[in-house]
CSV table of C-alpha atoms in Angstrom, one decimal:
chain,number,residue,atom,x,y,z
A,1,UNK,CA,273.3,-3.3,107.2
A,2,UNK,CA,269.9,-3.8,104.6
A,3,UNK,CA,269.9,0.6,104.8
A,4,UNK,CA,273.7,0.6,103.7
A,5,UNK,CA,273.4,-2.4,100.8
A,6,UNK,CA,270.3,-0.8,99.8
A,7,UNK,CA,272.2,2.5,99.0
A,8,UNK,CA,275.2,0.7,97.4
A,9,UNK,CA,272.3,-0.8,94.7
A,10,UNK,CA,272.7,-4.6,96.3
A,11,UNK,CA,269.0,-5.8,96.2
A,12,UNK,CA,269.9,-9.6,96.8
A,13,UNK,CA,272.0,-8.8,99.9
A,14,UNK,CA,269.4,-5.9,101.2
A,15,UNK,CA,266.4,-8.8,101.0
A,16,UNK,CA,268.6,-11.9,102.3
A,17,UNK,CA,269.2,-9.6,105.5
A,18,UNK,CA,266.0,-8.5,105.9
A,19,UNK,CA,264.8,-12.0,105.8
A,20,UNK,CA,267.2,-13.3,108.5
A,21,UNK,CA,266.4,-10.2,110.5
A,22,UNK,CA,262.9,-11.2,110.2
A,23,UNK,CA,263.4,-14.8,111.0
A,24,UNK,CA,265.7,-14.4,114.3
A,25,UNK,CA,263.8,-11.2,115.7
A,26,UNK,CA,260.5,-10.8,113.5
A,27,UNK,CA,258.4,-10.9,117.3
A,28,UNK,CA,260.9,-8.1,118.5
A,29,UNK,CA,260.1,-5.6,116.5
A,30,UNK,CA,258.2,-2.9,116.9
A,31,UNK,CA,255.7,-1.2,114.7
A,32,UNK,CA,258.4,1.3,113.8
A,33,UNK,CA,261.1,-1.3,113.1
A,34,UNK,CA,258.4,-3.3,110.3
A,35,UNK,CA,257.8,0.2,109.1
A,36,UNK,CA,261.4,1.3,108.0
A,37,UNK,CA,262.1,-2.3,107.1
A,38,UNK,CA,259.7,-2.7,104.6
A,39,UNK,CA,260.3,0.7,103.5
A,40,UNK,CA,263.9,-0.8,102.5
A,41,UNK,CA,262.6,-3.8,100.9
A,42,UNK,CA,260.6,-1.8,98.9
A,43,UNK,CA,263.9,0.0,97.4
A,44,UNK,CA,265.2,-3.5,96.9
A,45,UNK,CA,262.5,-4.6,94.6
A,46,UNK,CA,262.4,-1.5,93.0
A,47,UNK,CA,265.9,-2.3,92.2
A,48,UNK,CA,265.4,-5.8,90.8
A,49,UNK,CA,262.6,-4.4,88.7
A,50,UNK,CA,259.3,-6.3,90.6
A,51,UNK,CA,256.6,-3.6,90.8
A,52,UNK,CA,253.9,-5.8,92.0
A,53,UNK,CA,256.4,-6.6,95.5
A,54,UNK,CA,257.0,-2.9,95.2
A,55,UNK,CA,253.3,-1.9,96.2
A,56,UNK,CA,253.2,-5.0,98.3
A,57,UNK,CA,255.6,-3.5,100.4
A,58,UNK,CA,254.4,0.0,100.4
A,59,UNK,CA,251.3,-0.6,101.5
A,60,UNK,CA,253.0,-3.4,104.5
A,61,UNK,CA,255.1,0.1,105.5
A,62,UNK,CA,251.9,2.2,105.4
A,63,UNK,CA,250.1,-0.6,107.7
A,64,UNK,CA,253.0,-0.4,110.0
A,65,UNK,CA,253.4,3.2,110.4
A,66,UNK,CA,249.8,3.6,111.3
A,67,UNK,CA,250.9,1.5,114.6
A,68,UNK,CA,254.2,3.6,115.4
A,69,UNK,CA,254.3,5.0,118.7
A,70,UNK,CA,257.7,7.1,119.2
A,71,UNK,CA,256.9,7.9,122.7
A,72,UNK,CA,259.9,7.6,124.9
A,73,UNK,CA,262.4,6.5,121.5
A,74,UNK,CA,265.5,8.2,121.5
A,75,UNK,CA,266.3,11.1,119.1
A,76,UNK,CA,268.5,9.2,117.1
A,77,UNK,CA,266.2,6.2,116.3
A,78,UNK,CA,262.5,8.5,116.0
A,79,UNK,CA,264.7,10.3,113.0
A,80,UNK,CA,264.0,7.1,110.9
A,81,UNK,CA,260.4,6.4,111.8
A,82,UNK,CA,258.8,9.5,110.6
A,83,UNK,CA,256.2,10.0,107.9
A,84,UNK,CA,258.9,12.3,106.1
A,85,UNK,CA,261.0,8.8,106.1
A,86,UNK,CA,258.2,7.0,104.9
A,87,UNK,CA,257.5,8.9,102.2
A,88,UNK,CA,261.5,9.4,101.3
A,89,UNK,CA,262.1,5.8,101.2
A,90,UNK,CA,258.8,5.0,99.4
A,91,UNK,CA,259.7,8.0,96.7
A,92,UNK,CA,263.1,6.2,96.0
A,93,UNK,CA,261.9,3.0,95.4
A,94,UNK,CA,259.5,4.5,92.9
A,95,UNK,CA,262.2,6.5,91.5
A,96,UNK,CA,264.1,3.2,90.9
A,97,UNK,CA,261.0,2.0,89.3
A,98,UNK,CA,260.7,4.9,86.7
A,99,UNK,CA,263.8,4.0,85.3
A,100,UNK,CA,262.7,1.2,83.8
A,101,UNK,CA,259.4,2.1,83.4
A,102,UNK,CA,258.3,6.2,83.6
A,103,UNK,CA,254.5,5.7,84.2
A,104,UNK,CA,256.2,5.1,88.3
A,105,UNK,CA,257.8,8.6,88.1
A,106,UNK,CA,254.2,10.5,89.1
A,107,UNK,CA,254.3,7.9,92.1
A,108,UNK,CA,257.8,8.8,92.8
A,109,UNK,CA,257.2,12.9,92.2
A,110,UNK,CA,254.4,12.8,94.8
A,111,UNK,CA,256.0,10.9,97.6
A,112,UNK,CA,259.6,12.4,97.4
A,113,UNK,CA,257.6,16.4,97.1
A,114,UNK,CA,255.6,15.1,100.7
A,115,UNK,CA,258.8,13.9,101.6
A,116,UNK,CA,260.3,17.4,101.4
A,117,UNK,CA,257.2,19.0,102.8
A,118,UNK,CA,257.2,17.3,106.0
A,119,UNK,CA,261.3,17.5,106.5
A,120,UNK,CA,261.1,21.3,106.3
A,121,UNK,CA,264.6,22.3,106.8
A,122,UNK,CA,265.8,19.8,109.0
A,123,UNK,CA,268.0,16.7,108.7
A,124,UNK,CA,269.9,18.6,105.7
A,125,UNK,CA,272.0,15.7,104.2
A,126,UNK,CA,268.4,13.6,104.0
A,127,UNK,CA,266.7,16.6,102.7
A,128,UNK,CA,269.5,16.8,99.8
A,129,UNK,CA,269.2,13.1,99.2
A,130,UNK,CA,265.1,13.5,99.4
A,131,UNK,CA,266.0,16.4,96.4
A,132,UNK,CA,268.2,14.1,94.4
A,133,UNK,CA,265.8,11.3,94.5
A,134,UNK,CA,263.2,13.8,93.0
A,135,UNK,CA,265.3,15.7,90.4
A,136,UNK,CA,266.0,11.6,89.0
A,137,UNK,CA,261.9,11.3,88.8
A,138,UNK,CA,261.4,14.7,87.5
A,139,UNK,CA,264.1,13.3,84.5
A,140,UNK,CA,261.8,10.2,83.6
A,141,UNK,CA,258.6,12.1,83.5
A,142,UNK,CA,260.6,14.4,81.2
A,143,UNK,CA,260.2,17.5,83.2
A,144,UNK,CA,264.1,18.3,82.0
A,145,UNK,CA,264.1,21.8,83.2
A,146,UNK,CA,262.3,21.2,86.8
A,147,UNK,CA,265.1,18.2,87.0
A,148,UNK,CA,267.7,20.6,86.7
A,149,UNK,CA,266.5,23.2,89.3
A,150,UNK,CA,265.6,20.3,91.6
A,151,UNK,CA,269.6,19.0,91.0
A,152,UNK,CA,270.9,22.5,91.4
A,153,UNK,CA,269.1,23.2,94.3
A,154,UNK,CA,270.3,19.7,96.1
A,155,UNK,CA,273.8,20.8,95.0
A,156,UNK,CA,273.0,24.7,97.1
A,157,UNK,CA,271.8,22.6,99.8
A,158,UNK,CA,275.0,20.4,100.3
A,159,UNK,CA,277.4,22.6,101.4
A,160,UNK,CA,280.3,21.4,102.6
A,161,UNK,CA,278.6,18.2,104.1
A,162,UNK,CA,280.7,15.6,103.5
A,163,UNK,CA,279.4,12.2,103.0
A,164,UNK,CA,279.7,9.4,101.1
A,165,UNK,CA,276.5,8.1,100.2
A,166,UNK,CA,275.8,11.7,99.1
A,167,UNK,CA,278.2,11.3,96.5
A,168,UNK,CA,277.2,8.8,95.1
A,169,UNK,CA,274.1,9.6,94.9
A,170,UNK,CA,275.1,13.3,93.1
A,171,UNK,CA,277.9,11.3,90.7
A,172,UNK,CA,275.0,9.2,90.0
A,173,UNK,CA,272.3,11.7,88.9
A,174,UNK,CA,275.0,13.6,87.4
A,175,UNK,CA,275.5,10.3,85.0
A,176,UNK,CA,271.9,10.0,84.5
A,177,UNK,CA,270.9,13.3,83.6
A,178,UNK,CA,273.9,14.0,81.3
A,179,UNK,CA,272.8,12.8,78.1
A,180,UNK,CA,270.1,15.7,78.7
A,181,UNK,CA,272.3,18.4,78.9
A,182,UNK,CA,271.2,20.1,75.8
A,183,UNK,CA,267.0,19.8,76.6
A,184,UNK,CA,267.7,22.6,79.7
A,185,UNK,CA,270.1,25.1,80.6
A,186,UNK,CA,269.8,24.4,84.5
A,187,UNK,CA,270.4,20.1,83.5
A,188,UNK,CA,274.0,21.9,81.6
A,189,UNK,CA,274.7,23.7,84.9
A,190,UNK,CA,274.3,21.4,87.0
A,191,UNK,CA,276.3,18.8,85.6
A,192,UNK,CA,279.2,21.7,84.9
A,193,UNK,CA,279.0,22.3,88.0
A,194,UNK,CA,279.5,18.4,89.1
A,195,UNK,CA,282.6,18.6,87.8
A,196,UNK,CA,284.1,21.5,90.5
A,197,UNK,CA,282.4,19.9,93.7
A,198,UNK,CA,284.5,17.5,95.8
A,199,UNK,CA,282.4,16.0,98.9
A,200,UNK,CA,284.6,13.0,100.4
């Protein structure tokens, strides 16, 4: 429930659950569990704007993560403890911290570029959303042109996978980057090309 709040930009409900999480099961969880968790309530303060609980949490998900041991986890849950999730998450909270303030989009560059390193060309809808998070942080550090690529790549990538969340997330970077059209041809054809794609 904190991943899907955290997605739909609800920082106050993502935190409160991660709190009660924490305060019914905190001795329950495993290394892997604290890791993804704090990964998520880093996005959260990114979203209220608090930079110092930010890095706070950060460095709590790096600590974890040293600790994770996936050995016997089922597919389905490993796919979420990874250092390629680690950094993804990370890279998005940073992102969401750029937009406020763009001296975080270097921070947010780096991670969400590991990010995509480590995925290689697996887990395709997290790849795209790993690409959207970095074409937004390429847009604060005022890389226009690299933005655009980045966008139009994510949109290549997408396909026909149909998701929600990845909607939103294209709809919103399409907003975003919009009023930037005329600083890059590839920002104009990407969001032209927003306006033909229908992914619900």
């Amino acid at each position: 429930m904190a991943g899907h709040n955290i997605e739909l930009r609800r920082p106050e409900k993502t935190l409160s659950l991660l709190d009660a999480a924490a305060k019914r099961a905190g001795d329950l969880f495993t290394p892997g569990d604290r890791a993804n968790q704090s990964c998520i309530r880093a996005w959260a303060y990114a979203q209220v704007g608090d930079a110092d609980m930010v890095r706070r949490a950060v460095g709590d998900a790096e600590d974890a993560f040293t600790r994770v041991d996936n050995t016997g986890t089922p597919n389905w849950a490993a796919q979420h403890v990874t250092e390629a999730e680690l950094y993804s998450l990370t890279g998005a909270a940073y992102t969401d911290l750029a937009r406020a303030n763009n001296r975080h989009a270097e921070a947010a560059i780096e991670r969400l570029n590991q990010a995509l390193d480590l995925r290689g060309v697996s887990l395709a809808r997290n790849r795209v959303l790993d690409q959207l998070s970095l074409a937004e942080a390429l847009l604060y550090a005022g890389e226009f042109d690299e933005a655009g690529r980045v966008a139009l790549a994510a949109t290549e990538a997408a396909g026909d996978i149909r998701s929600g969340r990845l909607s939103l997330r294209f709809a919103g970077l399409a907003r975003r980057i919009q009023p930037h059209a005329r600083k890059a041809a590839s920002v104009t054809e990407f969001v032209a090309a927003q306006g033909t794609v229908k992914r619900m």
